[in-house]
Amino acid sequence: MTSNLPLYAVLVSGLSLPMLANAMAPEQEAFFDAIQQHCGKAYAGTVVNGNEADSSFANKPLVMHVRECSEHQIKIPFHVGDDHSRTWVITKTATGLQLKHDHRHQDGHSDKVTMYGGDTLTAGSAKLQSFPVDAFSIANFTDNGLSQSVTNVWHMGIDDNSFSYRLTRENRDFYVEFDLSESVALPPTPWGHQ
């Protein structure tokens, strides 16, 4: 049995990436590619919809930076004024796309509420993908007293002119839109990243 392990490892490592690519719906591939076209650029945003829970975003410059791109993952720091704690991580998986929120403290350490998000359940479209909360995130929210977040659904949209990030749940609809027609100066390195 152990003599077959190297061959198994070679087969798995050789097939895993093409298998991921083949599992992607064309709409998800197009969505991923549309964001990746902006790699290295930053864009200003505005809050389109929010409530008192979103007061920390008021009257602060909002900037998204499509900072790190690979064939299977895109990292997009979301800067809110001098707060550089948030990075959206979009990853291709065996079943579609996954969105995670990497939250860090200024010293670089991970927040206790971090890497939450979800996976696509449908093919979505080339312009819009939705990510219902996953089991890991529900457990993390519950453990940290954030029971209101256990029904979160995150949505990301992109077209020729704008990129949007939206969080919906009962009594919450937070929506930020970024203008893709004009890039802005690159923001600082997000906390905890190189």
mmCIF file with all atom_site columns, N, CA and C in Angstrom, residues 36-97:
data_model
loop_
_atom_site.group_PDB
_atom_site.id
_atom_site.type_symbol
_atom_site.label_atom_id
_atom_site.label_alt_id
_atom_site.label_comp_id
_atom_site.label_asym_id
_atom_site.label_entity_id
_atom_site.label_seq_id
_atom_site.pdbx_PDB_ins_code
_atom_site.Cartn_x
_atom_site.Cartn_y
_atom_site.Cartn_z
_atom_site.occupancy
_atom_site.B_iso_or_equiv
_atom_site.pdbx_formal_charge
_atom_site.auth_seq_id
_atom_site.auth_comp_id
_atom_site.auth_asym_id
_atom_site.auth_atom_id
_atom_site.pdbx_PDB_model_num
ATOM 1   N N  . GLN A 1 36 ? -10.216 39.846 -12.393 1.00 0.00 ? 36 GLN A N  1
ATOM 2   C CA . GLN A 1 36 ? -8.773  39.702 -12.566 1.00 0.00 ? 36 GLN A CA 1
ATOM 3   C C  . GLN A 1 36 ? -8.208  40.713 -13.576 1.00 0.00 ? 36 GLN A C  1
ATOM 4   N N  . GLN A 1 37 ? -9.028  41.173 -14.497 1.00 0.00 ? 37 GLN A N  1
ATOM 5   C CA . GLN A 1 37 ? -8.583  42.176 -15.469 1.00 0.00 ? 37 GLN A CA 1
ATOM 6   C C  . GLN A 1 37 ? -8.141  43.471 -14.786 1.00 0.00 ? 37 GLN A C  1
ATOM 7   N N  . HIS A 1 38 ? -8.576  43.667 -13.549 1.00 0.00 ? 38 HIS A N  1
ATOM 8   C CA . HIS A 1 38 ? -8.254  44.899 -12.815 1.00 0.00 ? 38 HIS A CA 1
ATOM 9   C C  . HIS A 1 38 ? -7.094  44.713 -11.836 1.00 0.00 ? 38 HIS A C  1
ATOM 10  N N  . CYS A 1 39 ? -6.406  43.581 -11.936 1.00 0.00 ? 39 CYS A N  1
ATOM 11  C CA . CYS A 1 39 ? -5.339  43.291 -10.989 1.00 0.00 ? 39 CYS A CA 1
ATOM 12  C C  . CYS A 1 39 ? -4.280  44.396 -11.007 1.00 0.00 ? 39 CYS A C  1
ATOM 13  N N  . GLY A 1 40 ? -3.899  44.822 -9.795  1.00 0.00 ? 40 GLY A N  1
ATOM 14  C CA . GLY A 1 40 ? -2.905  45.870 -9.634  1.00 0.00 ? 40 GLY A CA 1
ATOM 15  C C  . GLY A 1 40 ? -3.486  47.267 -9.546  1.00 0.00 ? 40 GLY A C  1
ATOM 16  N N  . LYS A 1 41 ? -4.786  47.386 -9.720  1.00 0.00 ? 41 LYS A N  1
ATOM 17  C CA . LYS A 1 41 ? -5.425  48.703 -9.689  1.00 0.00 ? 41 LYS A CA 1
ATOM 18  C C  . LYS A 1 41 ? -6.316  48.867 -8.462  1.00 0.00 ? 41 LYS A C  1
ATOM 19  N N  . ALA A 1 42 ? -6.557  50.121 -8.090  1.00 0.00 ? 42 ALA A N  1
ATOM 20  C CA . ALA A 1 42 ? -7.416  50.454 -6.954  1.00 0.00 ? 42 ALA A CA 1
ATOM 21  C C  . ALA A 1 42 ? -8.509  51.403 -7.418  1.00 0.00 ? 42 ALA A C  1
ATOM 22  N N  . TYR A 1 43 ? -9.671  51.327 -6.749  1.00 0.00 ? 43 TYR A N  1
ATOM 23  C CA . TYR A 1 43 ? -10.828 52.123 -7.146  1.00 0.00 ? 43 TYR A CA 1
ATOM 24  C C  . TYR A 1 43 ? -11.563 52.656 -5.918  1.00 0.00 ? 43 TYR A C  1
ATOM 25  N N  . ALA A 1 44 ? -12.100 53.845 -6.062  1.00 0.00 ? 44 ALA A N  1
ATOM 26  C CA . ALA A 1 44 ? -12.848 54.485 -4.975  1.00 0.00 ? 44 ALA A CA 1
ATOM 27  C C  . ALA A 1 44 ? -14.292 54.003 -4.977  1.00 0.00 ? 44 ALA A C  1
ATOM 28  N N  . GLY A 1 45 ? -14.849 53.946 -3.765  1.00 0.00 ? 45 GLY A N  1
ATOM 29  C CA . GLY A 1 45 ? -16.223 53.489 -3.638  1.00 0.00 ? 45 GLY A CA 1
ATOM 30  C C  . GLY A 1 45 ? -17.069 54.396 -2.776  1.00 0.00 ? 45 GLY A C  1
ATOM 31  N N  . THR A 1 46 ? -18.365 54.166 -2.827  1.00 0.00 ? 46 THR A N  1
ATOM 32  C CA . THR A 1 46 ? -19.321 54.894 -1.993  1.00 0.00 ? 46 THR A CA 1
ATOM 33  C C  . THR A 1 46 ? -20.346 53.915 -1.446  1.00 0.00 ? 46 THR A C  1
ATOM 34  N N  . VAL A 1 47 ? -20.859 54.212 -0.260  1.00 0.00 ? 47 VAL A N  1
ATOM 35  C CA . VAL A 1 47 ? -21.933 53.399 0.315   1.00 0.00 ? 47 VAL A CA 1
ATOM 36  C C  . VAL A 1 47 ? -23.239 53.790 -0.376  1.00 0.00 ? 47 VAL A C  1
ATOM 37  N N  . VAL A 1 48 ? -23.873 52.835 -1.017  1.00 0.00 ? 48 VAL A N  1
ATOM 38  C CA . VAL A 1 48 ? -25.134 53.060 -1.706  1.00 0.00 ? 48 VAL A CA 1
ATOM 39  C C  . VAL A 1 48 ? -26.299 52.833 -0.747  1.00 0.00 ? 48 VAL A C  1
ATOM 40  N N  . ASN A 1 49 ? -26.136 51.848 0.143   1.00 0.00 ? 49 ASN A N  1
ATOM 41  C CA . ASN A 1 49 ? -27.191 51.539 1.100   1.00 0.00 ? 49 ASN A CA 1
ATOM 42  C C  . ASN A 1 49 ? -26.561 51.017 2.386   1.00 0.00 ? 49 ASN A C  1
ATOM 43  N N  . GLY A 1 50 ? -27.134 51.404 3.521   1.00 0.00 ? 50 GLY A N  1
ATOM 44  C CA . GLY A 1 50 ? -26.640 50.944 4.808   1.00 0.00 ? 50 GLY A CA 1
ATOM 45  C C  . GLY A 1 50 ? -27.554 51.430 5.913   1.00 0.00 ? 50 GLY A C  1
ATOM 46  N N  . ASN A 1 51 ? -27.195 51.085 7.155   1.00 0.00 ? 51 ASN A N  1
ATOM 47  C CA . ASN A 1 51 ? -27.968 51.552 8.296   1.00 0.00 ? 51 ASN A CA 1
ATOM 48  C C  . ASN A 1 51 ? -27.009 51.913 9.433   1.00 0.00 ? 51 ASN A C  1
ATOM 49  N N  . GLU A 1 52 ? -27.532 52.029 10.648  1.00 0.00 ? 52 GLU A N  1
ATOM 50  C CA . GLU A 1 52 ? -26.689 52.457 11.770  1.00 0.00 ? 52 GLU A CA 1
ATOM 51  C C  . GLU A 1 52 ? -25.542 51.486 12.035  1.00 0.00 ? 52 GLU A C  1
ATOM 52  N N  . ALA A 1 53 ? -25.704 50.229 11.673  1.00 0.00 ? 53 ALA A N  1
ATOM 53  C CA . ALA A 1 53 ? -24.632 49.252 11.857  1.00 0.00 ? 53 ALA A CA 1
ATOM 54  C C  . ALA A 1 53 ? -23.432 49.552 10.958  1.00 0.00 ? 53 ALA A C  1
ATOM 55  N N  . ASP A 1 54 ? -23.662 50.374 9.942   1.00 0.00 ? 54 ASP A N  1
ATOM 56  C CA . ASP A 1 54 ? -22.606 50.690 8.972   1.00 0.00 ? 54 ASP A CA 1
ATOM 57  C C  . ASP A 1 54 ? -22.022 52.080 9.175   1.00 0.00 ? 54 ASP A C  1
ATOM 58  N N  . SER A 1 55 ? -22.229 52.657 10.360  1.00 0.00 ? 55 SER A N  1
ATOM 59  C CA . SER A 1 55 ? -21.779 54.037 10.605  1.00 0.00 ? 55 SER A CA 1
ATOM 60  C C  . SER A 1 55 ? -20.270 54.178 10.503  1.00 0.00 ? 55 SER A C  1
ATOM 61  N N  . SER A 1 56 ? -19.528 53.102 10.723  1.00 0.00 ? 56 SER A N  1
ATOM 62  C CA . SER A 1 56 ? -18.065 53.189 10.644  1.00 0.00 ? 56 SER A CA 1
ATOM 63  C C  . SER A 1 56 ? -17.577 53.464 9.219   1.00 0.00 ? 56 SER A C  1
ATOM 64  N N  . PHE A 1 57 ? -18.461 53.299 8.244   1.00 0.00 ? 57 PHE A N  1
ATOM 65  C CA . PHE A 1 57 ? -18.093 53.553 6.844   1.00 0.00 ? 57 PHE A CA 1
ATOM 66  C C  . PHE A 1 57 ? -18.432 54.977 6.407   1.00 0.00 ? 57 PHE A C  1
ATOM 67  N N  . ALA A 1 58 ? -19.164 55.706 7.251   1.00 0.00 ? 58 ALA A N  1
ATOM 68  C CA . ALA A 1 58 ? -19.640 57.032 6.858   1.00 0.00 ? 58 ALA A CA 1
ATOM 69  C C  . ALA A 1 58 ? -18.497 58.035 6.806   1.00 0.00 ? 58 ALA A C  1
ATOM 70  N N  . ASN A 1 59 ? -18.526 58.862 5.787   1.00 0.00 ? 59 ASN A N  1
ATOM 71  C CA . ASN A 1 59 ? -17.588 59.983 5.638   1.00 0.00 ? 59 ASN A CA 1
ATOM 72  C C  . ASN A 1 59 ? -16.125 59.564 5.658   1.00 0.00 ? 59 ASN A C  1
ATOM 73  N N  . LYS A 1 60 ? -15.839 58.361 5.190   1.00 0.00 ? 60 LYS A N  1
ATOM 74  C CA . LYS A 1 60 ? -14.452 57.896 5.081   1.00 0.00 ? 60 LYS A CA 1
ATOM 75  C C  . LYS A 1 60 ? -14.188 57.463 3.649   1.00 0.00 ? 60 LYS A C  1
ATOM 76  N N  . PRO A 1 61 ? -12.972 57.681 3.169   1.00 0.00 ? 61 PRO A N  1
ATOM 77  C CA . PRO A 1 61 ? -12.663 57.183 1.830   1.00 0.00 ? 61 PRO A CA 1
ATOM 78  C C  . PRO A 1 61 ? -12.712 55.652 1.803   1.00 0.00 ? 61 PRO A C  1
ATOM 79  N N  . LEU A 1 62 ? -13.377 55.120 0.820   1.00 0.00 ? 62 LEU A N  1
ATOM 80  C CA . LEU A 1 62 ? -13.469 53.674 0.638   1.00 0.00 ? 62 LEU A CA 1
ATOM 81  C C  . LEU A 1 62 ? -12.711 53.297 -0.627  1.00 0.00 ? 62 LEU A C  1
ATOM 82  N N  . VAL A 1 63 ? -11.768 52.383 -0.503  1.00 0.00 ? 63 VAL A N  1
ATOM 83  C CA . VAL A 1 63 ? -10.945 51.992 -1.646  1.00 0.00 ? 63 VAL A CA 1
ATOM 84  C C  . VAL A 1 63 ? -10.808 50.478 -1.688  1.00 0.00 ? 63 VAL A C  1
ATOM 85  N N  . MET A 1 64 ? -11.071 49.887 -2.846  1.00 0.00 ? 64 MET A N  1
ATOM 86  C CA . MET A 1 64 ? -10.773 48.473 -3.081  1.00 0.00 ? 64 MET A CA 1
ATOM 87  C C  . MET A 1 64 ? -9.524  48.386 -3.943  1.00 0.00 ? 64 MET A C  1
ATOM 88  N N  . HIS A 1 65 ? -8.683  47.412 -3.667  1.00 0.00 ? 65 HIS A N  1
ATOM 89  C CA . HIS A 1 65 ? -7.427  47.249 -4.389  1.00 0.00 ? 65 HIS A CA 1
ATOM 90  C C  . HIS A 1 65 ? -7.337  45.790 -4.832  1.00 0.00 ? 65 HIS A C  1
ATOM 91  N N  . VAL A 1 66 ? -7.428  45.550 -6.127  1.00 0.00 ? 66 VAL A N  1
ATOM 92  C CA . VAL A 1 66 ? -7.287  44.188 -6.648  1.00 0.00 ? 66 VAL A CA 1
ATOM 93  C C  . VAL A 1 66 ? -5.784  43.889 -6.622  1.00 0.00 ? 66 VAL A C  1
ATOM 94  N N  . ARG A 1 67 ? -5.325  43.400 -5.476  1.00 0.00 ? 67 ARG A N  1
ATOM 95  C CA . ARG A 1 67 ? -3.898  43.429 -5.139  1.00 0.00 ? 67 ARG A CA 1
ATOM 96  C C  . ARG A 1 67 ? -3.125  42.176 -5.530  1.00 0.00 ? 67 ARG A C  1
ATOM 97  N N  . GLU A 1 68 ? -3.721  41.000 -5.314  1.00 0.00 ? 68 GLU A N  1
ATOM 98  C CA . GLU A 1 68 ? -3.009  39.749 -5.585  1.00 0.00 ? 68 GLU A CA 1
ATOM 99  C C  . GLU A 1 68 ? -3.890  38.848 -6.447  1.00 0.00 ? 68 GLU A C  1
ATOM 100 N N  . CYS A 1 69 ? -3.332  38.388 -7.553  1.00 0.00 ? 69 CYS A N  1
ATOM 101 C CA . CYS A 1 69 ? -4.094  37.554 -8.471  1.00 0.00 ? 69 CYS A CA 1
ATOM 102 C C  . CYS A 1 69 ? -3.279  36.343 -8.897  1.00 0.00 ? 69 CYS A C  1
ATOM 103 N N  . SER A 1 70 ? -3.903  35.187 -8.838  1.00 0.00 ? 70 SER A N  1
ATOM 104 C CA . SER A 1 70 ? -3.304  33.980 -9.389  1.00 0.00 ? 70 SER A CA 1
ATOM 105 C C  . SER A 1 70 ? -4.372  33.298 -10.233 1.00 0.00 ? 70 SER A C  1
ATOM 106 N N  . GLU A 1 71 ? -4.033  32.155 -10.779 1.00 0.00 ? 71 GLU A N  1
ATOM 107 C CA . GLU A 1 71 ? -4.990  31.443 -11.625 1.00 0.00 ? 71 GLU A CA 1
ATOM 108 C C  . GLU A 1 71 ? -6.233  31.014 -10.851 1.00 0.00 ? 71 GLU A C  1
ATOM 109 N N  . HIS A 1 72 ? -6.073  30.836 -9.520  1.00 0.00 ? 72 HIS A N  1
ATOM 110 C CA . HIS A 1 72 ? -7.172  30.275 -8.733  1.00 0.00 ? 72 HIS A CA 1
ATOM 111 C C  . HIS A 1 72 ? -7.628  31.151 -7.569  1.00 0.00 ? 72 HIS A C  1
ATOM 112 N N  . GLN A 1 73 ? -6.991  32.324 -7.377  1.00 0.00 ? 73 GLN A N  1
ATOM 113 C CA . GLN A 1 73 ? -7.379  33.148 -6.238  1.00 0.00 ? 73 GLN A CA 1
ATOM 114 C C  . GLN A 1 73 ? -7.104  34.627 -6.499  1.00 0.00 ? 73 GLN A C  1
ATOM 115 N N  . ILE A 1 74 ? -8.003  35.467 -5.986  1.00 0.00 ? 74 ILE A N  1
ATOM 116 C CA . ILE A 1 74 ? -7.845  36.922 -6.054  1.00 0.00 ? 74 ILE A CA 1
ATOM 117 C C  . ILE A 1 74 ? -8.019  37.475 -4.647  1.00 0.00 ? 74 ILE A C  1
ATOM 118 N N  . LYS A 1 75 ? -7.099  38.338 -4.227  1.00 0.00 ? 75 LYS A N  1
ATOM 119 C CA . LYS A 1 75 ? -7.204  39.001 -2.925  1.00 0.00 ? 75 LYS A CA 1
ATOM 120 C C  . LYS A 1 75 ? -7.431  40.491 -3.153  1.00 0.00 ? 75 LYS A C  1
ATOM 121 N N  . ILE A 1 76 ? -8.501  41.005 -2.533  1.00 0.00 ? 76 ILE A N  1
ATOM 122 C CA . ILE A 1 76 ? -8.908  42.398 -2.721  1.00 0.00 ? 76 ILE A CA 1
ATOM 123 C C  . ILE A 1 76 ? -9.023  43.074 -1.360  1.00 0.00 ? 76 ILE A C  1
ATOM 124 N N  . PRO A 1 77 ? -7.994  43.785 -0.913  1.00 0.00 ? 77 PRO A N  1
ATOM 125 C CA . PRO A 1 77 ? -8.146  44.570 0.318   1.00 0.00 ? 77 PRO A CA 1
ATOM 126 C C  . PRO A 1 77 ? -9.207  45.651 0.136   1.00 0.00 ? 77 PRO A C  1
ATOM 127 N N  . PHE A 1 78 ? -10.012 45.834 1.189   1.00 0.00 ? 78 PHE A N  1
ATOM 128 C CA . PHE A 1 78 ? -11.048 46.867 1.224   1.00 0.00 ? 78 PHE A CA 1
ATOM 129 C C  . PHE A 1 78 ? -10.670 47.832 2.345   1.00 0.00 ? 78 PHE A C  1
ATOM 130 N N  . HIS A 1 79 ? -10.206 49.017 1.957   1.00 0.00 ? 79 HIS A N  1
ATOM 131 C CA . HIS A 1 79 ? -9.711  50.020 2.896   1.00 0.00 ? 79 HIS A CA 1
ATOM 132 C C  . HIS A 1 79 ? -10.827 51.000 3.248   1.00 0.00 ? 79 HIS A C  1
ATOM 133 N N  . VAL A 1 80 ? -11.010 51.236 4.537   1.00 0.00 ? 80 VAL A N  1
ATOM 134 C CA . VAL A 1 80 ? -12.019 52.174 5.035   1.00 0.00 ? 80 VAL A CA 1
ATOM 135 C C  . VAL A 1 80 ? -11.277 53.249 5.819   1.00 0.00 ? 80 VAL A C  1
ATOM 136 N N  . GLY A 1 81 ? -11.002 54.372 5.166   1.00 0.00 ? 81 GLY A N  1
ATOM 137 C CA . GLY A 1 81 ? -10.196 55.405 5.806   1.00 0.00 ? 81 GLY A CA 1
ATOM 138 C C  . GLY A 1 81 ? -8.834  54.851 6.179   1.00 0.00 ? 81 GLY A C  1
ATOM 139 N N  . ASP A 1 82 ? -8.470  54.970 7.465   1.00 0.00 ? 82 ASP A N  1
ATOM 140 C CA . ASP A 1 82 ? -7.183  54.453 7.951   1.00 0.00 ? 82 ASP A CA 1
ATOM 141 C C  . ASP A 1 82 ? -7.274  53.018 8.454   1.00 0.00 ? 82 ASP A C  1
ATOM 142 N N  . ASP A 1 83 ? -8.402  52.375 8.224   1.00 0.00 ? 83 ASP A N  1
ATOM 143 C CA . ASP A 1 83 ? -8.600  50.986 8.635   1.00 0.00 ? 83 ASP A CA 1
ATOM 144 C C  . ASP A 1 83 ? -8.243  50.072 7.456   1.00 0.00 ? 83 ASP A C  1
ATOM 145 N N  . HIS A 1 84 ? -7.157  49.336 7.610   1.00 0.00 ? 84 HIS A N  1
ATOM 146 C CA . HIS A 1 84 ? -6.665  48.467 6.537   1.00 0.00 ? 84 HIS A CA 1
ATOM 147 C C  . HIS A 1 84 ? -6.767  47.000 6.948   1.00 0.00 ? 84 HIS A C  1
ATOM 148 N N  . SER A 1 85 ? -7.849  46.679 7.683   1.00 0.00 ? 85 SER A N  1
ATOM 149 C CA . SER A 1 85 ? -7.993  45.352 8.296   1.00 0.00 ? 85 SER A CA 1
ATOM 150 C C  . SER A 1 85 ? -8.670  44.314 7.412   1.00 0.00 ? 85 SER A C  1
ATOM 151 N N  . ARG A 1 86 ? -9.329  44.730 6.337   1.00 0.00 ? 86 ARG A N  1
ATOM 152 C CA . ARG A 1 86 ? -10.199 43.819 5.588   1.00 0.00 ? 86 ARG A CA 1
ATOM 153 C C  . ARG A 1 86 ? -9.611  43.428 4.230   1.00 0.00 ? 86 ARG A C  1
ATOM 154 N N  . THR A 1 87 ? -9.651  42.137 3.933   1.00 0.00 ? 87 THR A N  1
ATOM 155 C CA . THR A 1 87 ? -9.290  41.657 2.598   1.00 0.00 ? 87 THR A CA 1
ATOM 156 C C  . THR A 1 87 ? -10.313 40.612 2.164   1.00 0.00 ? 87 THR A C  1
ATOM 157 N N  . TRP A 1 88 ? -10.900 40.824 0.993   1.00 0.00 ? 88 TRP A N  1
ATOM 158 C CA . TRP A 1 88 ? -11.795 39.833 0.402   1.00 0.00 ? 88 TRP A CA 1
ATOM 159 C C  . TRP A 1 88 ? -10.934 38.828 -0.354  1.00 0.00 ? 88 TRP A C  1
ATOM 160 N N  . VAL A 1 89 ? -11.213 37.554 -0.166  1.00 0.00 ? 89 VAL A N  1
ATOM 161 C CA . VAL A 1 89 ? -10.458 36.493 -0.835  1.00 0.00 ? 89 VAL A CA 1
ATOM 162 C C  . VAL A 1 89 ? -11.441 35.660 -1.650  1.00 0.00 ? 89 VAL A C  1
ATOM 163 N N  . ILE A 1 90 ? -11.293 35.713 -2.961  1.00 0.00 ? 90 ILE A N  1
ATOM 164 C CA . ILE A 1 90 ? -12.151 34.947 -3.871  1.00 0.00 ? 90 ILE A CA 1
ATOM 165 C C  . ILE A 1 90 ? -11.320 33.795 -4.419  1.00 0.00 ? 90 ILE A C  1
ATOM 166 N N  . THR A 1 91 ? -11.810 32.567 -4.217  1.00 0.00 ? 91 THR A N  1
ATOM 167 C CA . THR A 1 91 ? -11.048 31.373 -4.584  1.00 0.00 ? 91 THR A CA 1
ATOM 168 C C  . THR A 1 91 ? -11.900 30.436 -5.426  1.00 0.00 ? 91 THR A C  1
ATOM 169 N N  . LYS A 1 92 ? -11.300 29.870 -6.457  1.00 0.00 ? 92 LYS A N  1
ATOM 170 C CA . LYS A 1 92 ? -11.952 28.810 -7.222  1.00 0.00 ? 92 LYS A CA 1
ATOM 171 C C  . LYS A 1 92 ? -11.886 27.521 -6.396  1.00 0.00 ? 92 LYS A C  1
ATOM 172 N N  . THR A 1 93 ? -12.993 26.796 -6.334  1.00 0.00 ? 93 THR A N  1
ATOM 173 C CA . THR A 1 93 ? -13.041 25.534 -5.602  1.00 0.00 ? 93 THR A CA 1
ATOM 174 C C  . THR A 1 93 ? -13.546 24.432 -6.519  1.00 0.00 ? 93 THR A C  1
ATOM 175 N N  . ALA A 1 94 ? -13.671 23.242 -5.969  1.00 0.00 ? 94 ALA A N  1
ATOM 176 C CA . ALA A 1 94 ? -14.175 22.110 -6.754  1.00 0.00 ? 94 ALA A CA 1
ATOM 177 C C  . ALA A 1 94 ? -15.645 22.260 -7.103  1.00 0.00 ? 94 ALA A C  1
ATOM 178 N N  . THR A 1 95 ? -16.339 23.190 -6.433  1.00 0.00 ? 95 THR A N  1
ATOM 179 C CA . THR A 1 95 ? -17.781 23.340 -6.678  1.00 0.00 ? 95 THR A CA 1
ATOM 180 C C  . THR A 1 95 ? -18.176 24.716 -7.191  1.00 0.00 ? 95 THR A C  1
ATOM 181 N N  . GLY A 1 96 ? -17.235 25.620 -7.355  1.00 0.00 ? 96 GLY A N  1
ATOM 182 C CA . GLY A 1 96 ? -17.569 26.964 -7.840  1.00 0.00 ? 96 GLY A CA 1
ATOM 183 C C  . GLY A 1 96 ? -16.613 28.010 -7.316  1.00 0.00 ? 96 GLY A C  1
ATOM 184 N N  . LEU A 1 97 ? -17.163 29.050 -6.696  1.00 0.00 ? 97 LEU A N  1
ATOM 185 C CA . LEU A 1 97 ? -16.351 30.129 -6.131  1.00 0.00 ? 97 LEU A CA 1
ATOM 186 C C  . LEU A 1 97 ? -16.621 30.240 -4.639  1.00 0.00 ? 97 LEU A C  1
#
